[in-house]
Coordinates of C-alpha atoms in Angstrom, one line a residue:
M1 CA 0.0 0.0 0.0
A2 CA 1.3 3.4 -0.9
D3 CA 2.1 5.9 1.8
G4 CA 0.0 9.1 2.0
S5 CA 3.0 11.3 1.3
E6 CA 3.2 9.9 -2.3
K7 CA 1.4 12.5 -4.3
N8 CA -0.8 11.3 -7.1
A9 CA -0.3 7.7 -6.0
V10 CA -3.3 5.3 -6.6
V11 CA -4.0 2.8 -3.8
S12 CA -6.7 0.3 -2.7
N13 CA -8.9 1.2 0.2
K14 CA -10.0 -1.4 2.7
K15 CA -13.3 -0.7 4.5
V16 CA -15.8 -2.4 6.8
I17 CA -19.4 -2.6 5.6
F18 CA -22.4 -3.2 7.9
K19 CA -24.5 -5.9 6.3
D20 CA -27.9 -5.9 8.0
Y21 CA -29.7 -5.2 11.3
V22 CA -29.0 -7.5 14.2
S23 CA -31.3 -9.3 16.6
G24 CA -29.7 -10.9 19.6
F25 CA -25.9 -11.3 19.9
P26 CA -23.9 -9.7 17.1
K27 CA -21.5 -11.8 15.0
E28 CA -18.5 -11.0 12.9
S29 CA -20.5 -12.0 9.9
N30 CA -22.8 -9.0 10.4
M31 CA -19.9 -7.0 8.9
V32 CA -17.9 -7.6 5.8
V33 CA -14.5 -6.2 4.8
T34 CA -14.3 -5.0 1.2
I35 CA -11.7 -3.3 -0.9
D36 CA -12.2 -0.4 -3.3
E37 CA -9.6 -0.1 -6.0
N38 CA -8.0 3.0 -7.6
L39 CA -8.2 5.7 -4.8
K40 CA -6.1 8.6 -5.9
L41 CA -4.2 10.2 -3.0
K42 CA -4.9 13.7 -4.2
V43 CA -7.8 16.2 -3.7
T44 CA -9.0 18.0 -6.7
D45 CA -8.2 21.7 -6.8
D46 CA -11.8 22.9 -7.3
S47 CA -13.0 21.4 -4.0
K48 CA -12.6 21.9 -0.2
N49 CA -12.2 18.2 0.4
I50 CA -9.8 16.6 2.8
L51 CA -8.1 13.3 2.1
V52 CA -7.0 11.5 5.3
K53 CA -5.3 8.3 6.3
N54 CA -6.9 6.7 9.4
H55 CA -4.5 5.4 12.0
Y56 CA -6.6 4.4 15.0
L57 CA -10.2 3.3 15.3
S58 CA -12.2 3.0 18.5
C59 CA -14.4 0.0 19.3
D60 CA -17.3 1.1 21.6
P61 CA -20.3 -0.6 23.2
Y62 CA -22.7 2.0 21.7
M63 CA -21.9 0.6 18.3
R64 CA -24.1 -2.4 19.1
L65 CA -27.1 -0.1 19.5
L66 CA -26.4 1.3 16.0
M67 CA -26.9 -2.3 14.6
K68 CA -30.6 -2.3 15.6
N69 CA -33.3 -1.0 13.3
Q70 CA -34.3 1.5 15.9
S71 CA -33.8 5.3 16.2
T72 CA -33.6 7.0 19.6
E73 CA -33.4 10.5 20.9
I74 CA -29.6 10.0 20.8
F75 CA -28.7 8.4 17.5
D76 CA -29.9 6.9 14.2
P77 CA -28.9 3.3 13.3
Y78 CA -26.3 2.2 10.7
T79 CA -27.5 1.8 7.2
P80 CA -27.4 -1.8 5.8
G81 CA -24.9 -2.0 2.9
A82 CA -23.1 1.2 4.0
I83 CA -19.8 1.6 5.7
S84 CA -19.6 1.4 9.5
Y85 CA -18.3 4.4 11.3
G86 CA -17.0 5.5 14.7
F87 CA -14.3 7.6 16.4
R88 CA -10.8 7.6 15.0
V89 CA -7.5 9.4 14.9
S90 CA -6.3 10.4 11.4
K91 CA -3.7 12.3 9.5
V92 CA -4.3 14.6 6.6
I93 CA -2.7 13.5 3.3
D94 CA -4.0 16.3 1.1
S95 CA -6.4 19.1 1.6
R96 CA -8.0 22.1 0.0
N97 CA -9.8 23.0 3.2
P98 CA -8.3 26.0 5.2
E99 CA -9.1 24.4 8.5
L100 CA -6.8 21.4 8.1
K101 CA -3.6 21.2 6.1
E102 CA -1.4 18.3 5.0
G103 CA 0.3 16.6 7.9
D104 CA -2.3 17.7 10.5
L105 CA -3.4 15.1 13.0
F106 CA -7.0 15.2 14.2
W107 CA -9.7 13.1 15.8
G108 CA -13.4 12.8 15.0
I109 CA -16.0 10.5 13.5
T110 CA -15.6 8.8 10.1
G111 CA -16.0 5.5 8.3
W112 CA -14.2 2.3 9.2
E113 CA -11.7 2.4 6.3
E114 CA -8.1 3.0 5.6
Y115 CA -8.5 6.3 3.8
S116 CA -11.4 8.7 3.9
L117 CA -12.3 11.6 1.6
L118 CA -14.1 14.2 3.7
K119 CA -16.1 17.0 2.3
S120 CA -16.0 19.2 5.4
S121 CA -13.9 19.8 8.5
E122 CA -17.0 20.1 10.7
G123 CA -16.7 17.7 13.6
L124 CA -13.0 17.2 13.1
F125 CA -10.7 18.4 15.9
K126 CA -7.0 19.1 15.5
I127 CA -4.6 17.4 17.9
H128 CA -2.3 19.8 19.7
H129 CA -1.0 17.7 22.6
T130 CA 1.2 15.2 20.7
D131 CA 3.2 14.2 23.7
I132 CA 0.3 12.0 24.7
P133 CA -0.2 8.7 22.8
L134 CA -2.4 9.4 19.8
S135 CA -4.6 6.4 20.5
Y136 CA -5.7 8.1 23.7
Y137 CA -7.7 10.5 21.5
T138 CA -10.0 7.7 20.5
R139 CA -11.1 7.5 24.2
I140 CA -9.6 9.1 27.2
L141 CA -9.1 12.5 25.5
G142 CA -11.7 12.2 22.9
N143 CA -14.8 14.3 23.3
F144 CA -18.4 13.9 22.2
L145 CA -19.2 16.8 19.9
K146 CA -22.3 16.8 17.7
L147 CA -23.1 13.1 17.7
W148 CA -24.5 11.8 21.0
F149 CA -21.9 9.0 21.4
R150 CA -19.8 8.7 24.4
M151 CA -16.1 9.2 24.9
P152 CA -14.8 7.7 28.1
G153 CA -12.6 10.5 29.4
L154 CA -15.2 13.2 29.4
T155 CA -17.9 10.6 30.2
A156 CA -16.1 9.5 33.3
Y157 CA -15.3 13.1 34.3
G158 CA -18.9 14.4 33.8
G159 CA -20.6 11.4 35.2
F160 CA -18.5 11.1 38.3
Y161 CA -17.8 14.7 39.3
E162 CA -21.0 16.4 38.0
V163 CA -23.7 13.7 38.4
C164 CA -22.3 11.9 41.5
A165 CA -20.9 15.0 43.3
P166 CA -18.4 12.9 45.3
K167 CA -17.1 13.7 48.7
K168 CA -13.9 12.5 50.4
G169 CA -14.4 9.2 52.2
E170 CA -17.5 8.1 50.4
Y171 CA -18.0 4.5 49.3
V172 CA -18.0 4.1 45.5
F173 CA -18.9 1.0 43.4
V174 CA -18.1 0.8 39.7
S175 CA -19.5 -2.0 37.5
A176 CA -17.6 -3.0 34.3
A177 CA -14.7 -1.3 36.1
S178 CA -11.9 -2.5 33.8
G179 CA -13.6 -1.0 30.7
A180 CA -12.7 2.2 29.1
V181 CA -14.9 4.4 31.3
G182 CA -14.9 2.3 34.5
Q183 CA -11.1 2.3 34.9
L184 CA -11.1 6.1 34.9
V185 CA -14.0 6.5 37.2
G186 CA -12.3 4.3 39.8
Q187 CA -9.1 6.3 39.6
F188 CA -10.9 9.6 39.8
A189 CA -12.6 8.3 43.0
K190 CA -9.3 7.4 44.5
L191 CA -8.0 10.9 43.7
M192 CA -11.0 12.2 45.7
G193 CA -10.1 10.0 48.7
C194 CA -13.0 7.6 48.3
Y195 CA -13.2 3.9 49.0
V196 CA -13.6 2.2 45.7
V197 CA -14.6 -1.4 44.7
G198 CA -15.1 -2.5 41.1
S199 CA -16.6 -5.6 39.4
A200 CA -15.3 -7.3 36.3
G201 CA -15.8 -10.5 34.4
T202 CA -12.4 -12.3 34.8
Q203 CA -9.9 -12.8 37.6
D204 CA -7.2 -11.2 35.4
K205 CA -9.3 -8.0 35.2
V206 CA -9.9 -8.1 39.0
E207 CA -6.2 -8.1 39.6
L208 CA -5.8 -5.3 37.1
L209 CA -8.2 -3.2 39.0
K210 CA -6.4 -3.7 42.3
N211 CA -2.8 -3.7 41.2
K212 CA -2.7 -1.2 38.3
F213 CA -5.7 1.1 38.8
G214 CA -5.5 1.2 42.6
F215 CA -9.0 0.1 43.5
D216 CA -9.3 -0.8 47.1
D217 CA -11.0 -4.1 46.1
A218 CA -12.7 -5.9 43.2
F219 CA -14.6 -9.1 42.5
N220 CA -15.5 -11.3 39.5
Y221 CA -19.3 -11.0 39.3
K222 CA -19.4 -14.2 37.2
E223 CA -18.2 -16.2 40.2
E224 CA -20.9 -14.8 42.5
P225 CA -24.1 -16.9 42.7
D226 CA -25.8 -14.2 44.8
L227 CA -24.9 -10.6 43.6
N228 CA -26.8 -9.1 46.6
A229 CA -24.6 -11.0 49.0
A230 CA -21.5 -10.1 47.1
V231 CA -22.2 -6.4 47.0
K232 CA -23.1 -6.5 50.8
R233 CA -19.8 -8.3 51.5
Y234 CA -17.8 -5.5 49.9
F235 CA -20.0 -2.7 51.2
P236 CA -21.2 -3.8 54.7
E237 CA -22.0 -0.1 55.4
G238 CA -23.7 0.5 52.0
I239 CA -22.8 2.4 48.8
D240 CA -22.8 6.2 48.5
I241 CA -22.1 6.3 44.7
Y242 CA -22.7 3.6 42.1
F243 CA -21.4 4.2 38.5
E244 CA -23.7 2.0 36.4
N245 CA -22.4 0.4 33.3
I246 CA -24.1 -3.1 33.5
G247 CA -27.8 -2.9 34.4
G248 CA -30.0 -5.9 34.9
K249 CA -29.3 -8.1 38.0
M250 CA -26.3 -6.0 39.1
L251 CA -28.5 -2.9 39.3
D252 CA -31.1 -4.8 41.3
A253 CA -28.5 -5.9 43.8
V254 CA -27.0 -2.4 44.2
L255 CA -30.4 -0.9 44.9
L256 CA -30.7 -3.0 48.0
N257 CA -27.3 -1.9 49.2
M258 CA -27.4 1.9 48.6
R259 CA -27.0 4.3 51.5
V260 CA -29.5 7.0 52.3
R261 CA -29.2 9.8 49.7
G262 CA -26.9 7.7 47.6
R263 CA -26.4 8.6 43.9
I264 CA -26.4 6.4 40.9
A265 CA -25.0 7.7 37.6
V266 CA -26.3 5.6 34.7
C267 CA -23.7 5.6 32.0
G268 CA -24.8 2.4 30.2
M269 CA -26.3 -1.0 30.6
I270 CA -24.2 -3.3 28.4
S271 CA -25.9 -6.5 29.8
Q272 CA -29.1 -5.3 28.0
Y273 CA -27.7 -4.4 24.6
N274 CA -28.1 -7.8 23.1
C275 CA -31.5 -8.5 24.6
D276 CA -34.6 -8.5 22.4
Q277 CA -36.6 -8.1 25.7
P278 CA -34.6 -6.2 28.3
E279 CA -34.7 -7.5 31.9
G280 CA -36.8 -5.8 34.4
V281 CA -35.6 -4.2 37.7
H282 CA -37.4 -5.3 40.8
N283 CA -36.0 -3.4 43.8
L284 CA -37.1 0.1 42.8
M285 CA -38.8 0.8 46.1
S286 CA -35.3 1.1 47.6
I287 CA -35.1 4.4 45.7
V288 CA -38.0 5.7 47.8
Y289 CA -36.9 4.2 51.2
K290 CA -33.4 5.5 50.9
R291 CA -34.0 8.7 48.9
V292 CA -31.6 7.5 46.2
R293 CA -31.1 9.8 43.2
I294 CA -30.7 8.0 39.8
E295 CA -29.6 10.1 36.8
G296 CA -28.8 9.1 33.3
F297 CA -26.6 11.3 31.3
A298 CA -25.0 11.8 27.8
V299 CA -21.4 13.1 27.5
A300 CA -22.7 15.9 25.3
D301 CA -24.1 17.4 28.5
Y302 CA -20.5 18.2 29.5
Y303 CA -19.0 19.3 26.2
P304 CA -18.8 22.9 27.5
Q305 CA -16.4 21.6 30.2
Y306 CA -14.0 19.9 27.7
S307 CA -11.3 22.5 28.2
K308 CA -11.7 22.2 32.0
F309 CA -11.5 18.4 31.7
L310 CA -8.2 18.6 29.7
D311 CA -6.7 21.0 32.2
F312 CA -7.7 18.5 34.9
I313 CA -6.5 15.2 33.3
L314 CA -3.4 16.0 31.2
P315 CA -1.2 16.8 34.2
Y316 CA -2.2 13.5 35.8
I317 CA -1.4 11.5 32.6
R318 CA 2.0 13.2 32.2
E319 CA 2.8 12.5 35.9
G320 CA 1.7 8.9 35.6
K321 CA -1.0 9.4 38.2
I322 CA -3.8 8.3 35.8
K323 CA -3.2 4.9 34.2
Y324 CA -5.0 3.8 31.1
V325 CA -5.0 0.3 29.6
E326 CA -5.7 -0.3 25.9
D327 CA -6.3 -3.6 24.1
I328 CA -4.7 -3.1 20.7
V329 CA -5.7 -5.1 17.6
E330 CA -3.6 -4.7 14.4
G331 CA -5.3 -4.4 11.0
L332 CA -8.7 -3.1 9.8
E333 CA -9.7 -6.6 8.7
N334 CA -9.6 -7.6 12.4
G335 CA -11.9 -4.7 13.4
P336 CA -15.2 -6.8 13.4
T337 CA -13.6 -9.4 15.6
A338 CA -12.4 -6.7 18.0
L339 CA -15.8 -5.1 18.2
I340 CA -17.7 -8.3 18.8
G341 CA -15.2 -9.2 21.5
L342 CA -16.5 -6.3 23.6
F343 CA -19.8 -8.2 24.2
N344 CA -18.2 -11.4 25.6
G345 CA -15.5 -9.7 27.6
R346 CA -12.5 -10.6 25.5
N347 CA -11.0 -7.1 25.7
V348 CA -9.0 -5.8 28.6
G349 CA -9.3 -2.0 28.7
K350 CA -10.1 0.2 25.8
Q351 CA -10.4 -1.7 22.5
V352 CA -8.4 0.1 19.8
V353 CA -7.8 -1.0 16.1
V354 CA -4.6 0.1 14.6
V355 CA -5.2 0.7 10.9
A356 CA -1.8 2.2 10.2
S357 CA 1.2 3.1 12.4
Q358 CA 2.2 6.7 12.7

């Protein structure tokens, strides 16, 4: 494959096509990798187009929701037969757009493909802090912008500090704690001086939470026959803050163990994404008895605080006080496998697809 710096070169362009809407658990066969031939690495002079080479693609749980034939207040679904899309980090090869010039690095949303020809710079954001690993811009430093999809850094920041309003010494529980959002929420809570426990789906992930991210404790929910008893064991005095990523039976167990005036930030419910009929929640009266506040949120709610978030987190990253684990997969052709792996727990940390090295 030709490098993007070779002007007038003609290359093939690999891309991932979404085949059709999905019911139940998604499969790799719901997507297909195709190759378009004869892409010229040059933008015509009479346009304002931008030709980019994609370097990193982000695999995110919300993408499962885009595979359903269902629109919501937040997003519209993928189109069968069209290219899949998501967050990525890219480099400009050629441009006639004054906002982005050749060589610029940026992040935003585009198709799952090796090269993209973009007609506008809207929703594309130039990367200035290049001392931070570029793949971090698919998640920890990435932001939400116009599409209501979630980026973990700002999601964790807004959900924990704004929705949960933590206080030093409070008891915090994070489900799916080794994931892209959960690992950050737990570390933010420790910076606040809270007691933090996380749940995960393997013993390796439990050890990661305790030994790398500094959680006070963690447990493998798959090995717990009684989730209510498990939560009570780790929180004998109850939970002040629950950061919800799972839903279903875990939420039911947590409701029984909340403290009076506890707060629950609902970030996602990944256990329900593949259900044709979502599970019900049974312990809702605990909300009344204990005056619990439950609030769902979208990261777009906190976009005005993005600069404040960067000022907060960049020093911690540079000083090594915030750790971030990525699960790296090489090659766009392996993107469908990496994405499906999110839903059976194969990934450890943020799932990133490397399309091309920098």
